[in-house]
Amino acid sequence: MAPTEAPSETTPMALLPTASWSGNTHVRNLRTVRVMWQRELIRLSRSPVGLLMSLLTPLMFLMVLGTGLNSAMRTAGNDADFRSYFLPGMLLMVVQAPALNTGVSIVWDRRAGFLREMLVAPVRRSALIAGICLGGATAATAYGALVLGIAGVLGVTYDPLLFAPVLMELLVTTLALTALGALAAVSIKRIETFQAVVGISMMPLLFLSGALFPVSGLPGWLNGAVLANPLTYAVDAMRRTLSDAGTGGGPRWWGWQPPIAMEMAFVGALALVALATAARRFSRID
C-alpha cells in the first residue's frame, strides 16, 4: 500500500520555464522532464525513515521466511535455496510503495493547488507526467538496488555481474507500476479513493505474479488472470536472470515459455501504453 503522508512541498514551479523563456520548445520540454524527475528524487532523499520502513518487511520475508524454509526443506532432503527464489518477489514487493507513491503525490498536488500551478507553465503536459513517472521509477529502482545489495551481503547467492541486468528489468517494471499509478491518480480526485483502489488491486497482482510461489501450482481457473498479470512476467524474468530457479514454474503460453526478452517487452509495452494514456488524461485536467 502506498504511503499516506503528504509529499514534501518541494515544488518545481520556480524551475519550470516561464512564458518569457525563449528556448527551443523541445529543449523546454526536456528541461521540464528533468525538473520533475529531480523533484521525485528530492522527495525520496527527504524521507529516510520511510525508506527504512519500506525495506523492513521484504527483508524480513527474505531472511526469516526464506531461511526457515531452507532449514525445513534441508531436513526433508531438499537443498534448494528458497532465499534466492524469493529474492525477485521481494524486489517487486519493495518497489511497489515508492512507485505507486508517485500517484499519491499527483493527488496531493491537485488537492494543495500545486498541480494547477504546474499546468499553467508553457510546456507540454505530457512532459510533466513523463518526468513525474520517470522520477518515481528511478526512486523505486533505487529501493530495489538497496535490497539487492543487502541480500548479497546477507548471503543470498547470485552472480554480481547480473546486478545491472536485473536493475534494468526492475526499472522497466517500476516504470509500468508508476505509469499505472499515475493513470489512476489523474482519474481520481480523492486520496482515500486512490489508496483504496491501490490497496485492492496490488495484493491480487502480487499473489498472482509468482512472487512467493510458482504460478504453475495455482488452480487452472486462475490461469487467465496469471497470464494477464504484467507482474508475472517481471518476476519470472528477474528470477530466470538471477538463477535457474524460475525456469520451470513461470508463465506459459499454450505450453511454451516466452523468453526473458519477450517477457520484458510485454511489461515495457504496458508501461508505454499506460504512460501515453495517463498523459492524454493529464492533458485534459483543468
PDB file of C-alpha atoms in Angstrom, residues 11-139:
ATOM      1  CA  THR A  11       7.648  22.474  -5.834  1.00  0.00           C
ATOM      2  CA  PRO A  12       9.423  22.795  -9.158  1.00  0.00           C
ATOM      3  CA  MET A  13       7.419  25.809 -10.301  1.00  0.00           C
ATOM      4  CA  ALA A  14      10.317  28.221  -9.867  1.00  0.00           C
ATOM      5  CA  LEU A  15      12.459  25.954 -12.038  1.00  0.00           C
ATOM      6  CA  LEU A  16       9.902  25.349 -14.772  1.00  0.00           C
ATOM      7  CA  PRO A  17      10.098  27.501 -17.904  1.00  0.00           C
ATOM      8  CA  THR A  18       8.024  30.675 -17.801  1.00  0.00           C
ATOM      9  CA  ALA A  19       6.132  32.300 -20.607  1.00  0.00           C
ATOM     10  CA  SER A  20       9.084  34.644 -21.200  1.00  0.00           C
ATOM     11  CA  TRP A  21      11.561  31.794 -21.581  1.00  0.00           C
ATOM     12  CA  SER A  22      12.599  31.832 -25.239  1.00  0.00           C
ATOM     13  CA  GLY A  23      14.315  28.465 -25.552  1.00  0.00           C
ATOM     14  CA  ASN A  24      13.517  25.826 -28.140  1.00  0.00           C
ATOM     15  CA  THR A  25      10.245  24.003 -27.452  1.00  0.00           C
ATOM     16  CA  HIS A  26      11.900  20.579 -27.352  1.00  0.00           C
ATOM     17  CA  VAL A  27      14.618  21.847 -25.018  1.00  0.00           C
ATOM     18  CA  ARG A  28      11.970  23.397 -22.790  1.00  0.00           C
ATOM     19  CA  ASN A  29      10.053  20.131 -22.590  1.00  0.00           C
ATOM     20  CA  LEU A  30      13.213  18.148 -21.856  1.00  0.00           C
ATOM     21  CA  ARG A  31      14.064  20.609 -19.109  1.00  0.00           C
ATOM     22  CA  THR A  32      10.597  20.079 -17.670  1.00  0.00           C
ATOM     23  CA  VAL A  33      11.087  16.302 -17.662  1.00  0.00           C
ATOM     24  CA  ARG A  34      14.405  16.761 -15.853  1.00  0.00           C
ATOM     25  CA  VAL A  35      12.934  19.119 -13.240  1.00  0.00           C
ATOM     26  CA  MET A  36      10.026  16.793 -12.449  1.00  0.00           C
ATOM     27  CA  TRP A  37      12.409  13.825 -12.329  1.00  0.00           C
ATOM     28  CA  GLN A  38      14.627  15.682  -9.864  1.00  0.00           C
ATOM     29  CA  ARG A  39      11.628  16.566  -7.717  1.00  0.00           C
ATOM     30  CA  GLU A  40      10.730  12.918  -7.220  1.00  0.00           C
ATOM     31  CA  LEU A  41      14.317  12.107  -6.234  1.00  0.00           C
ATOM     32  CA  ILE A  42      14.343  15.003  -3.756  1.00  0.00           C
ATOM     33  CA  ARG A  43      11.183  13.602  -2.172  1.00  0.00           C
ATOM     34  CA  LEU A  44      12.954  10.252  -1.794  1.00  0.00           C
ATOM     35  CA  SER A  45      16.008  11.805  -0.138  1.00  0.00           C
ATOM     36  CA  ARG A  46      13.830  13.681   2.373  1.00  0.00           C
ATOM     37  CA  SER A  47      12.125  10.582   3.784  1.00  0.00           C
ATOM     38  CA  PRO A  48      14.890   8.304   5.146  1.00  0.00           C
ATOM     39  CA  VAL A  49      12.575   6.847   7.800  1.00  0.00           C
ATOM     40  CA  GLY A  50      10.038   5.864   5.151  1.00  0.00           C
ATOM     41  CA  LEU A  51      12.853   4.291   3.148  1.00  0.00           C
ATOM     42  CA  LEU A  52      13.976   2.149   6.081  1.00  0.00           C
ATOM     43  CA  MET A  53      10.424   1.082   6.944  1.00  0.00           C
ATOM     44  CA  SER A  54       9.674   0.076   3.355  1.00  0.00           C
ATOM     45  CA  LEU A  55      12.777  -2.139   3.332  1.00  0.00           C
ATOM     46  CA  LEU A  56      11.929  -3.885   6.603  1.00  0.00           C
ATOM     47  CA  THR A  57       9.071  -6.161   5.505  1.00  0.00           C
ATOM     48  CA  PRO A  58      10.693  -7.530   2.311  1.00  0.00           C
ATOM     49  CA  LEU A  59      13.966  -8.192   4.127  1.00  0.00           C
ATOM     50  CA  MET A  60      12.095  -9.968   6.928  1.00  0.00           C
ATOM     51  CA  PHE A  61      10.326 -12.149   4.345  1.00  0.00           C
ATOM     52  CA  LEU A  62      13.611 -12.850   2.615  1.00  0.00           C
ATOM     53  CA  MET A  63      15.694 -13.692   5.663  1.00  0.00           C
ATOM     54  CA  VAL A  64      13.191 -15.135   8.161  1.00  0.00           C
ATOM     55  CA  LEU A  65      10.784 -16.961   5.840  1.00  0.00           C
ATOM     56  CA  GLY A  66      13.464 -17.881   3.310  1.00  0.00           C
ATOM     57  CA  THR A  67      15.872 -19.159   5.961  1.00  0.00           C
ATOM     58  CA  GLY A  68      13.088 -21.048   7.750  1.00  0.00           C
ATOM     59  CA  LEU A  69      12.003 -22.800   4.559  1.00  0.00           C
ATOM     60  CA  ASN A  70      15.625 -23.608   3.751  1.00  0.00           C
ATOM     61  CA  SER A  71      16.000 -25.345   7.115  1.00  0.00           C
ATOM     62  CA  ALA A  72      12.715 -27.214   6.735  1.00  0.00           C
ATOM     63  CA  MET A  73      13.487 -28.409   3.209  1.00  0.00           C
ATOM     64  CA  ARG A  74      17.023 -29.485   4.068  1.00  0.00           C
ATOM     65  CA  THR A  75      15.584 -31.582   6.862  1.00  0.00           C
ATOM     66  CA  ALA A  76      13.447 -33.243   4.190  1.00  0.00           C
ATOM     67  CA  GLY A  77      16.457 -33.720   1.894  1.00  0.00           C
ATOM     68  CA  ASN A  78      15.855 -30.744  -0.440  1.00  0.00           C
ATOM     69  CA  ASP A  79      18.899 -28.488  -0.943  1.00  0.00           C
ATOM     70  CA  ALA A  80      17.094 -25.707  -2.846  1.00  0.00           C
ATOM     71  CA  ASP A  81      17.883 -22.142  -1.724  1.00  0.00           C
ATOM     72  CA  PHE A  82      14.497 -20.545  -1.119  1.00  0.00           C
ATOM     73  CA  ARG A  83      16.067 -17.181  -0.366  1.00  0.00           C
ATOM     74  CA  SER A  84      17.294 -16.986  -3.954  1.00  0.00           C
ATOM     75  CA  TYR A  85      13.831 -17.999  -5.123  1.00  0.00           C
ATOM     76  CA  PHE A  86      12.143 -15.313  -3.004  1.00  0.00           C
ATOM     77  CA  LEU A  87      14.542 -12.519  -3.994  1.00  0.00           C
ATOM     78  CA  PRO A  88      12.744 -11.375  -7.206  1.00  0.00           C
ATOM     79  CA  GLY A  89       9.428 -11.342  -5.363  1.00  0.00           C
ATOM     80  CA  MET A  90      10.916  -9.292  -2.550  1.00  0.00           C
ATOM     81  CA  LEU A  91      12.330  -6.838  -5.096  1.00  0.00           C
ATOM     82  CA  LEU A  92       8.846  -6.434  -6.506  1.00  0.00           C
ATOM     83  CA  MET A  93       7.380  -6.014  -3.039  1.00  0.00           C
ATOM     84  CA  VAL A  94       9.837  -3.275  -2.052  1.00  0.00           C
ATOM     85  CA  VAL A  95       9.345  -1.177  -5.205  1.00  0.00           C
ATOM     86  CA  GLN A  96       5.546  -1.157  -5.083  1.00  0.00           C
ATOM     87  CA  ALA A  97       5.165   1.576  -2.462  1.00  0.00           C
ATOM     88  CA  PRO A  98       7.648   4.119  -3.891  1.00  0.00           C
ATOM     89  CA  ALA A  99       6.397   3.529  -7.439  1.00  0.00           C
ATOM     90  CA  LEU A 100       2.741   3.968  -6.542  1.00  0.00           C
ATOM     91  CA  ASN A 101       3.550   6.840  -4.189  1.00  0.00           C
ATOM     92  CA  THR A 102       4.040   8.880  -7.356  1.00  0.00           C
ATOM     93  CA  GLY A 103       0.301   8.620  -7.891  1.00  0.00           C
ATOM     94  CA  VAL A 104      -0.271   9.742  -4.304  1.00  0.00           C
ATOM     95  CA  SER A 105       1.852  12.833  -4.934  1.00  0.00           C
ATOM     96  CA  ILE A 106      -0.233  13.713  -8.004  1.00  0.00           C
ATOM     97  CA  VAL A 107      -3.452  13.518  -5.985  1.00  0.00           C
ATOM     98  CA  TRP A 108      -1.917  15.578  -3.165  1.00  0.00           C
ATOM     99  CA  ASP A 109      -0.605  18.169  -5.631  1.00  0.00           C
ATOM    100  CA  ARG A 110      -4.092  18.529  -7.043  1.00  0.00           C
ATOM    101  CA  ARG A 111      -5.574  18.991  -3.570  1.00  0.00           C
ATOM    102  CA  ALA A 112      -2.911  21.512  -2.498  1.00  0.00           C
ATOM    103  CA  GLY A 113      -3.117  23.551  -5.700  1.00  0.00           C
ATOM    104  CA  PHE A 114       0.430  22.767  -6.834  1.00  0.00           C
ATOM    105  CA  LEU A 115      -0.864  20.861  -9.841  1.00  0.00           C
ATOM    106  CA  ARG A 116      -2.738  23.886 -11.173  1.00  0.00           C
ATOM    107  CA  GLU A 117       0.455  25.959 -10.925  1.00  0.00           C
ATOM    108  CA  MET A 118       2.355  23.356 -12.938  1.00  0.00           C
ATOM    109  CA  LEU A 119      -0.349  23.131 -15.581  1.00  0.00           C
ATOM    110  CA  VAL A 120      -0.110  26.842 -16.448  1.00  0.00           C
ATOM    111  CA  ALA A 121       3.591  26.524 -17.372  1.00  0.00           C
ATOM    112  CA  PRO A 122       4.226  26.892 -21.145  1.00  0.00           C
ATOM    113  CA  VAL A 123       5.233  23.262 -21.629  1.00  0.00           C
ATOM    114  CA  ARG A 124       3.546  20.131 -22.863  1.00  0.00           C
ATOM    115  CA  ARG A 125       1.611  18.436 -20.103  1.00  0.00           C
ATOM    116  CA  SER A 126       2.902  15.101 -21.338  1.00  0.00           C
ATOM    117  CA  ALA A 127       6.399  16.312 -20.365  1.00  0.00           C
ATOM    118  CA  LEU A 128       5.163  16.922 -16.822  1.00  0.00           C
ATOM    119  CA  ILE A 129       3.668  13.453 -16.416  1.00  0.00           C
ATOM    120  CA  ALA A 130       6.667  11.796 -18.124  1.00  0.00           C
ATOM    121  CA  GLY A 131       9.066  13.488 -15.706  1.00  0.00           C
ATOM    122  CA  ILE A 132       6.935  12.511 -12.721  1.00  0.00           C
ATOM    123  CA  CYS A 133       6.778   8.869 -13.824  1.00  0.00           C
ATOM    124  CA  LEU A 134      10.482   8.648 -14.673  1.00  0.00           C
ATOM    125  CA  GLY A 135      11.353  10.145 -11.297  1.00  0.00           C
ATOM    126  CA  GLY A 136       9.092   7.711  -9.477  1.00  0.00           C
ATOM    127  CA  ALA A 137      10.517   4.766 -11.422  1.00  0.00           C
ATOM    128  CA  THR A 138      14.093   5.854 -10.686  1.00  0.00           C
ATOM    129  CA  ALA A 139      13.347   6.267  -6.980  1.00  0.00           C
TER     130      ALA A 139
END
